[in-house]
PDB file of C-alpha atoms and ligand atoms in Angstrom:
ATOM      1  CA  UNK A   1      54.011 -11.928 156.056  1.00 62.00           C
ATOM      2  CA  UNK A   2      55.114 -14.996 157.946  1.00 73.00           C
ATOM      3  CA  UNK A   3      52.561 -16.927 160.349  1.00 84.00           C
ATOM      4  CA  UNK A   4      52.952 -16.127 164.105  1.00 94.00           C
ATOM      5  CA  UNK A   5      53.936 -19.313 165.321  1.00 98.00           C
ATOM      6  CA  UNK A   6      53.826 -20.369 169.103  1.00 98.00           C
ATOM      7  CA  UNK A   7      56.289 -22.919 170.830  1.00 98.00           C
ATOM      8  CA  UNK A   8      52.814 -24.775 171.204  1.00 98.00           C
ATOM      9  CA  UNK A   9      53.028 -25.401 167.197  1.00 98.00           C
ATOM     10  CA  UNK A  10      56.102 -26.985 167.520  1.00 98.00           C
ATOM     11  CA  UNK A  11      55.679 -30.407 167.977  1.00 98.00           C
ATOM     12  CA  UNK A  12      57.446 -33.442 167.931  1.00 98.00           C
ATOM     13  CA  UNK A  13      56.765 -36.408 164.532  1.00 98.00           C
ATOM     14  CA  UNK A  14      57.551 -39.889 164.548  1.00 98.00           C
ATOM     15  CA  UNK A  15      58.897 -41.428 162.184  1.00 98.00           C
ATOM     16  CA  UNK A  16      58.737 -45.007 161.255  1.00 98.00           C
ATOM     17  CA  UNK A  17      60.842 -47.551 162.651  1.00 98.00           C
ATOM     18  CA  UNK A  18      62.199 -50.589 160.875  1.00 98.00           C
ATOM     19  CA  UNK A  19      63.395 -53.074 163.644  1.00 97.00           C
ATOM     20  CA  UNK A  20      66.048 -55.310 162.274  1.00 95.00           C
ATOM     21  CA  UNK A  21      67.749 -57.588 164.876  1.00 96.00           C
ATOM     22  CA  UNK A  22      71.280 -56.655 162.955  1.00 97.00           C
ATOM     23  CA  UNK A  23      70.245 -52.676 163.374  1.00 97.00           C
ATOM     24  CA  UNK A  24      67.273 -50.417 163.179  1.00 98.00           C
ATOM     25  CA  UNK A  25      65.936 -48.216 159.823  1.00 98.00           C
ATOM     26  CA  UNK A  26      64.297 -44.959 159.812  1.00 98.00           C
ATOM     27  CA  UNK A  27      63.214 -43.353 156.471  1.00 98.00           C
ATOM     28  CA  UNK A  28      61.860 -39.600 156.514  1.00 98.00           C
ATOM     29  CA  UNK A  29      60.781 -39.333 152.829  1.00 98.00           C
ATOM     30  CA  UNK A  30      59.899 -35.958 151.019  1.00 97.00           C
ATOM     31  CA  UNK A  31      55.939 -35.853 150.562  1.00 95.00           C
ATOM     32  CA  UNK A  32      55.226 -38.149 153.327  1.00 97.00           C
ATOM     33  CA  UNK A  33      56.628 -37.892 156.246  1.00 97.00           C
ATOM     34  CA  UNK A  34      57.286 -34.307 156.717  1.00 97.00           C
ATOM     35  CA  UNK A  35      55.506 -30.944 156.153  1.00 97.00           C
ATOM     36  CA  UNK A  36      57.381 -29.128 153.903  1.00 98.00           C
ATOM     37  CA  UNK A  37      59.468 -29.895 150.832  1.00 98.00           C
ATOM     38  CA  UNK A  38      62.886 -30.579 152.066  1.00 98.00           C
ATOM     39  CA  UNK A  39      65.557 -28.673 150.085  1.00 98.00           C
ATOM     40  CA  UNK A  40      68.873 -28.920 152.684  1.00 98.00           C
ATOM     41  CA  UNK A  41      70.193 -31.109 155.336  1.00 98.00           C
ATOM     42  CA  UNK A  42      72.799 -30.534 157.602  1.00 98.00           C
ATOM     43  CA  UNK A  43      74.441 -32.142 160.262  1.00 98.00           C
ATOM     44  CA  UNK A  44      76.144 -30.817 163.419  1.00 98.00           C
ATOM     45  CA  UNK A  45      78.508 -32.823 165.243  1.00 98.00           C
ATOM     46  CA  UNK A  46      81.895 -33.231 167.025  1.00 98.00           C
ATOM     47  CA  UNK A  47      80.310 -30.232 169.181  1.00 98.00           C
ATOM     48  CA  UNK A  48      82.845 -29.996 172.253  1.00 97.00           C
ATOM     49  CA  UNK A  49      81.393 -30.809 176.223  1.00 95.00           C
ATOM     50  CA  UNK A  50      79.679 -27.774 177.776  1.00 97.00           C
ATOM     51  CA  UNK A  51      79.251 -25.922 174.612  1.00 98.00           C
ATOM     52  CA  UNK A  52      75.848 -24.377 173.183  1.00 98.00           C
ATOM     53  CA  UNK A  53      74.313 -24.219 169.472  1.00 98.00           C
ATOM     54  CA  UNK A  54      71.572 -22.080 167.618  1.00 98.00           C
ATOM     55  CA  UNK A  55      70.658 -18.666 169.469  1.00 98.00           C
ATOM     56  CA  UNK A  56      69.152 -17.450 166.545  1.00 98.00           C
ATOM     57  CA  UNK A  57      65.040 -17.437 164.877  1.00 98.00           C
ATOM     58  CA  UNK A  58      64.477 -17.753 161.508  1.00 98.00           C
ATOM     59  CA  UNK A  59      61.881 -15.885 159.537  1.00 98.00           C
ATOM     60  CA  UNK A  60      60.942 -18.535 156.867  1.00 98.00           C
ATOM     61  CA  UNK A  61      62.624 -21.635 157.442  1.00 98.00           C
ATOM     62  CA  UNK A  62      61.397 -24.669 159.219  1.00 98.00           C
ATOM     63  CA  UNK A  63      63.260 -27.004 159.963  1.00 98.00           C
ATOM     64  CA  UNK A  64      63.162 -30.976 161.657  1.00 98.00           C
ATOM     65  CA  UNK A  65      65.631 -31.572 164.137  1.00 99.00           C
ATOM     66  CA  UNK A  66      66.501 -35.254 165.115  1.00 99.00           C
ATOM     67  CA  UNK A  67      69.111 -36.423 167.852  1.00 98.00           C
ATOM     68  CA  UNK A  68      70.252 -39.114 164.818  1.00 98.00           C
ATOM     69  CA  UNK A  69      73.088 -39.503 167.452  1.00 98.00           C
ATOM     70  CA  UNK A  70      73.109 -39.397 171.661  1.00 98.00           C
ATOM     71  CA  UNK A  71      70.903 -36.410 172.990  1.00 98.00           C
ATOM     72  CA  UNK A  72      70.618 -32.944 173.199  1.00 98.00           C
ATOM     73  CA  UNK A  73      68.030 -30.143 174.690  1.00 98.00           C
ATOM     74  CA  UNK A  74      66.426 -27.315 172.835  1.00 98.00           C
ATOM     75  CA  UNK A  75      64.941 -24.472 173.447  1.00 98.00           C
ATOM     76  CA  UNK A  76      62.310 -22.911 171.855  1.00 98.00           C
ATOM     77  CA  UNK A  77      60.887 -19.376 172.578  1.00 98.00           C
ATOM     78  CA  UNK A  78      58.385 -17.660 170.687  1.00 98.00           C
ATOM     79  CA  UNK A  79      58.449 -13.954 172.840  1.00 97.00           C
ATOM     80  CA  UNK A  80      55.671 -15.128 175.052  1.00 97.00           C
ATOM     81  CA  UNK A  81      55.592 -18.806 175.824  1.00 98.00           C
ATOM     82  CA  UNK A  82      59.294 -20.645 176.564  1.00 98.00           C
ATOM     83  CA  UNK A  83      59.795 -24.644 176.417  1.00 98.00           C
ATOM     84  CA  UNK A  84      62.905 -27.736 176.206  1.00 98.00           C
ATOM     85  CA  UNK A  85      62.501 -30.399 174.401  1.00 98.00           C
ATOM     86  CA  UNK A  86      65.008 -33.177 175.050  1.00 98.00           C
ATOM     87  CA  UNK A  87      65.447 -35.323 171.703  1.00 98.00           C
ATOM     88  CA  UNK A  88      67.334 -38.745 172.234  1.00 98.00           C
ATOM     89  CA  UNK A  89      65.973 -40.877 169.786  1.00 98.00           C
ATOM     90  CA  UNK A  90      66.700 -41.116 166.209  1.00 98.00           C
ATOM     91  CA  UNK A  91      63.248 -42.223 164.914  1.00 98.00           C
ATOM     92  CA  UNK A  92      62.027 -38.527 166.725  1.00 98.00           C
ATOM     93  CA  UNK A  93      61.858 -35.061 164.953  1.00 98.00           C
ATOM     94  CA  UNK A  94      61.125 -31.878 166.461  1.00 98.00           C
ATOM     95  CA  UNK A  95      59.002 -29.267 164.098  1.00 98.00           C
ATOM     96  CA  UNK A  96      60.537 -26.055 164.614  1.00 98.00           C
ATOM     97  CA  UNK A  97      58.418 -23.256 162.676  1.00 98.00           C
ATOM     98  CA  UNK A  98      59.648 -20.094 161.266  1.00 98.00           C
ATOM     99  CA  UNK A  99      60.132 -17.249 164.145  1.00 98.00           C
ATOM    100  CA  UNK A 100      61.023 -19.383 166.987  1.00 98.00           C
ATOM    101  CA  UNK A 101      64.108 -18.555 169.110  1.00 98.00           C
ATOM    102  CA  UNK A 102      66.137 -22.047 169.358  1.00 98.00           C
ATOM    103  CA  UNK A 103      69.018 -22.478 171.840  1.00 98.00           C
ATOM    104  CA  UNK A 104      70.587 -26.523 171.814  1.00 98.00           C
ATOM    105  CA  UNK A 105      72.937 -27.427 174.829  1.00 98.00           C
ATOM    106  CA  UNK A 106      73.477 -30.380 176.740  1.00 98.00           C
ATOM    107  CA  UNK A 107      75.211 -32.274 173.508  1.00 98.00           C
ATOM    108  CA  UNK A 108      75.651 -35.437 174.883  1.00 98.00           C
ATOM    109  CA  UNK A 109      79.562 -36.875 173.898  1.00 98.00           C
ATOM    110  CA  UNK A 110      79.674 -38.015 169.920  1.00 98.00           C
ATOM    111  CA  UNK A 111      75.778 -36.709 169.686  1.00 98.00           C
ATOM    112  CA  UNK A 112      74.319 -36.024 166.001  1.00 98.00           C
ATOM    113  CA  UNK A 113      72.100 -33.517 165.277  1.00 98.00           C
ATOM    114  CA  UNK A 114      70.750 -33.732 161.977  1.00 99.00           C
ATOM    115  CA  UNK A 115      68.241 -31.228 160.484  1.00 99.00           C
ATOM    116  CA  UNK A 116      66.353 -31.296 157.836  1.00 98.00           C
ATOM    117  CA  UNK A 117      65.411 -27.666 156.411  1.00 98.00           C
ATOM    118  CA  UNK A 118      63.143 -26.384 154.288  1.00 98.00           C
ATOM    119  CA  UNK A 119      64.917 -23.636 152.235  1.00 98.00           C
ATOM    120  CA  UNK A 120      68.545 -23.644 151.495  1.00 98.00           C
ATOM    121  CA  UNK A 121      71.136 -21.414 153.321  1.00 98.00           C
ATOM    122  CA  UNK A 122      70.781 -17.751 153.674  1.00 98.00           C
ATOM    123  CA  UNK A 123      72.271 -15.465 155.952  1.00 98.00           C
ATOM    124  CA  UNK A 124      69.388 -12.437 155.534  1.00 98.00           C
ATOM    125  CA  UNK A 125      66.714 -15.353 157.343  1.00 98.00           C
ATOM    126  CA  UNK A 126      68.372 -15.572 160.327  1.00 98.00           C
ATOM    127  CA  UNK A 127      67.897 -13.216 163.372  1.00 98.00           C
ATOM    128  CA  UNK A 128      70.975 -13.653 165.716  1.00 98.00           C
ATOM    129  CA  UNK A 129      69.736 -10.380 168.194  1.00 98.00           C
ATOM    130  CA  UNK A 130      67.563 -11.608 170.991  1.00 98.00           C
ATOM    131  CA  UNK A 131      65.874  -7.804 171.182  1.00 98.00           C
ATOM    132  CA  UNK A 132      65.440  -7.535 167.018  1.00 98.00           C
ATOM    133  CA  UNK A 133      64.078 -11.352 167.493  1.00 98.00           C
ATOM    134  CA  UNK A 134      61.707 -10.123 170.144  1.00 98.00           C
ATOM    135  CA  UNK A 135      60.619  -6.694 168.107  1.00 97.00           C
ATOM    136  CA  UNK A 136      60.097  -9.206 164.678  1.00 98.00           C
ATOM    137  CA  UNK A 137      57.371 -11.021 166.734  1.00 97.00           C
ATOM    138  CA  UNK A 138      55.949  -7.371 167.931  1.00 96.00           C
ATOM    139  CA  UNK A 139      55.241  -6.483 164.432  1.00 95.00           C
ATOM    140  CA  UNK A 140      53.902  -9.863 163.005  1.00 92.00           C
TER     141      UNK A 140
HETATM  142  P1  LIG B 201      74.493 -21.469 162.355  1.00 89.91           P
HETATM  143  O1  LIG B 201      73.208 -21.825 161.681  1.00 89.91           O
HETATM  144  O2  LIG B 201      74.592 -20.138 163.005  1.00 89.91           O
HETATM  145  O3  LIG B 201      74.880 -22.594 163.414  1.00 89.91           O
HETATM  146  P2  LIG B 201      74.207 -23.089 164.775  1.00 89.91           P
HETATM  147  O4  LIG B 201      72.801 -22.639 164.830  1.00 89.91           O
HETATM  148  O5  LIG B 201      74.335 -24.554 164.688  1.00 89.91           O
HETATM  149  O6  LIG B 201      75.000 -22.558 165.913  1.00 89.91           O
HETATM  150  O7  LIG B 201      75.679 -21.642 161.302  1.00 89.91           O
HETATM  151  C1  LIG B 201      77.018 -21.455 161.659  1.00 89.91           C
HETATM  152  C2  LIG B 201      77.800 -21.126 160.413  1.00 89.91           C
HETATM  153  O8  LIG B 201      77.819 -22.270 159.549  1.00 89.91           O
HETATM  154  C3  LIG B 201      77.159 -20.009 159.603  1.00 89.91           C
HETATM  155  O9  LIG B 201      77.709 -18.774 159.943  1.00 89.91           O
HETATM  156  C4  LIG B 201      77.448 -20.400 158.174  1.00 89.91           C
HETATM  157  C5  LIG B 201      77.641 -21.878 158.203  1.00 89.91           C
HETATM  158  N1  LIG B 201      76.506 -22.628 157.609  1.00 89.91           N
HETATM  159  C6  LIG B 201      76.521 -22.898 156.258  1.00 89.91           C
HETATM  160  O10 LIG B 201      77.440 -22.506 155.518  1.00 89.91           O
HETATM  161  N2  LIG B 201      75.503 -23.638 155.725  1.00 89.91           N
HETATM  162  C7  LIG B 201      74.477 -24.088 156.476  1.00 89.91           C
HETATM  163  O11 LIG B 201      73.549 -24.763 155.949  1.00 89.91           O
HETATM  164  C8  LIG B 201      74.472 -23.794 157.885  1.00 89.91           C
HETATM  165  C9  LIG B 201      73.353 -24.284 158.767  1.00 89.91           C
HETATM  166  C10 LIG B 201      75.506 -23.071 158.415  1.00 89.91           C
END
């Protein structure tokens, strides 16, 4: 059985950044800068004005989210305890843990959001119901 995580374990890393007058680096490396083994990344983008992303927990899967691109908000509920995160810079990851509701609006125009994830895809992890996402947490 999964932890029961908290918004309040889901926290924000830094990662490294390489100035360069001609452009900036940032490397997240497997082992080192993260805190699980990464095993899929994905990238939304071209997400229209005024439209919203996520609305869903997973039960295992944690995931890094970075704003590699403009800025966005998210929202992260755990059934008790509710809090937004803006993410606008690309050398910034936020930890999202498994069983943590995520909604992500407020795309700013051309914004990236890239996410690094810690299992590959699978439909059966997700929880897309608000009320079954609410009764998982009851029964952790
Ligand atoms: P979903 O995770 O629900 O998107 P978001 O949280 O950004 O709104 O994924 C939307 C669809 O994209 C999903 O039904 C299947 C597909 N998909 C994949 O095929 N592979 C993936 O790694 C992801 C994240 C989504």
């Amino acid at each position: 059985m999964p932890d029961k995580f908290t918004v309040f374990d889901c926290q924000i890393l830094t990662f490294r950044k390489v100035f360069n007058r001609a452009g900036n680096i940032t490397a997240v490396q497997n082992g080192i800068d993260v805190p699980f083994d990464i095993k899929r990344i994905y990238y939304l983008y071209d997400v229209p004005g005024g439209e919203s992303r996520g609305a869903h927990a997973h039960k295992d899967l944690q995931q890094i989210i970075i704003a590699a691109s403009g800025s966005f908000d998210i929202t992260l509920e755990d059934g008790r305890n509710k809090k937004t995160v803006q993410l606008n810079r690309p050398f910034m990851g936020l930890h999202v843990r498994p069983g943590i509701w995520r909604d992500i609006a407020n795309f700013s125009s051309g914004a990236i959001c890239l996410v690094l994830a810690s299992e590959t895809y699978t439909e059966d992890d997700y929880i897309r119901n608000y009320n079954d996402f609410i009764l998982y947490k009851e029964q952790l």
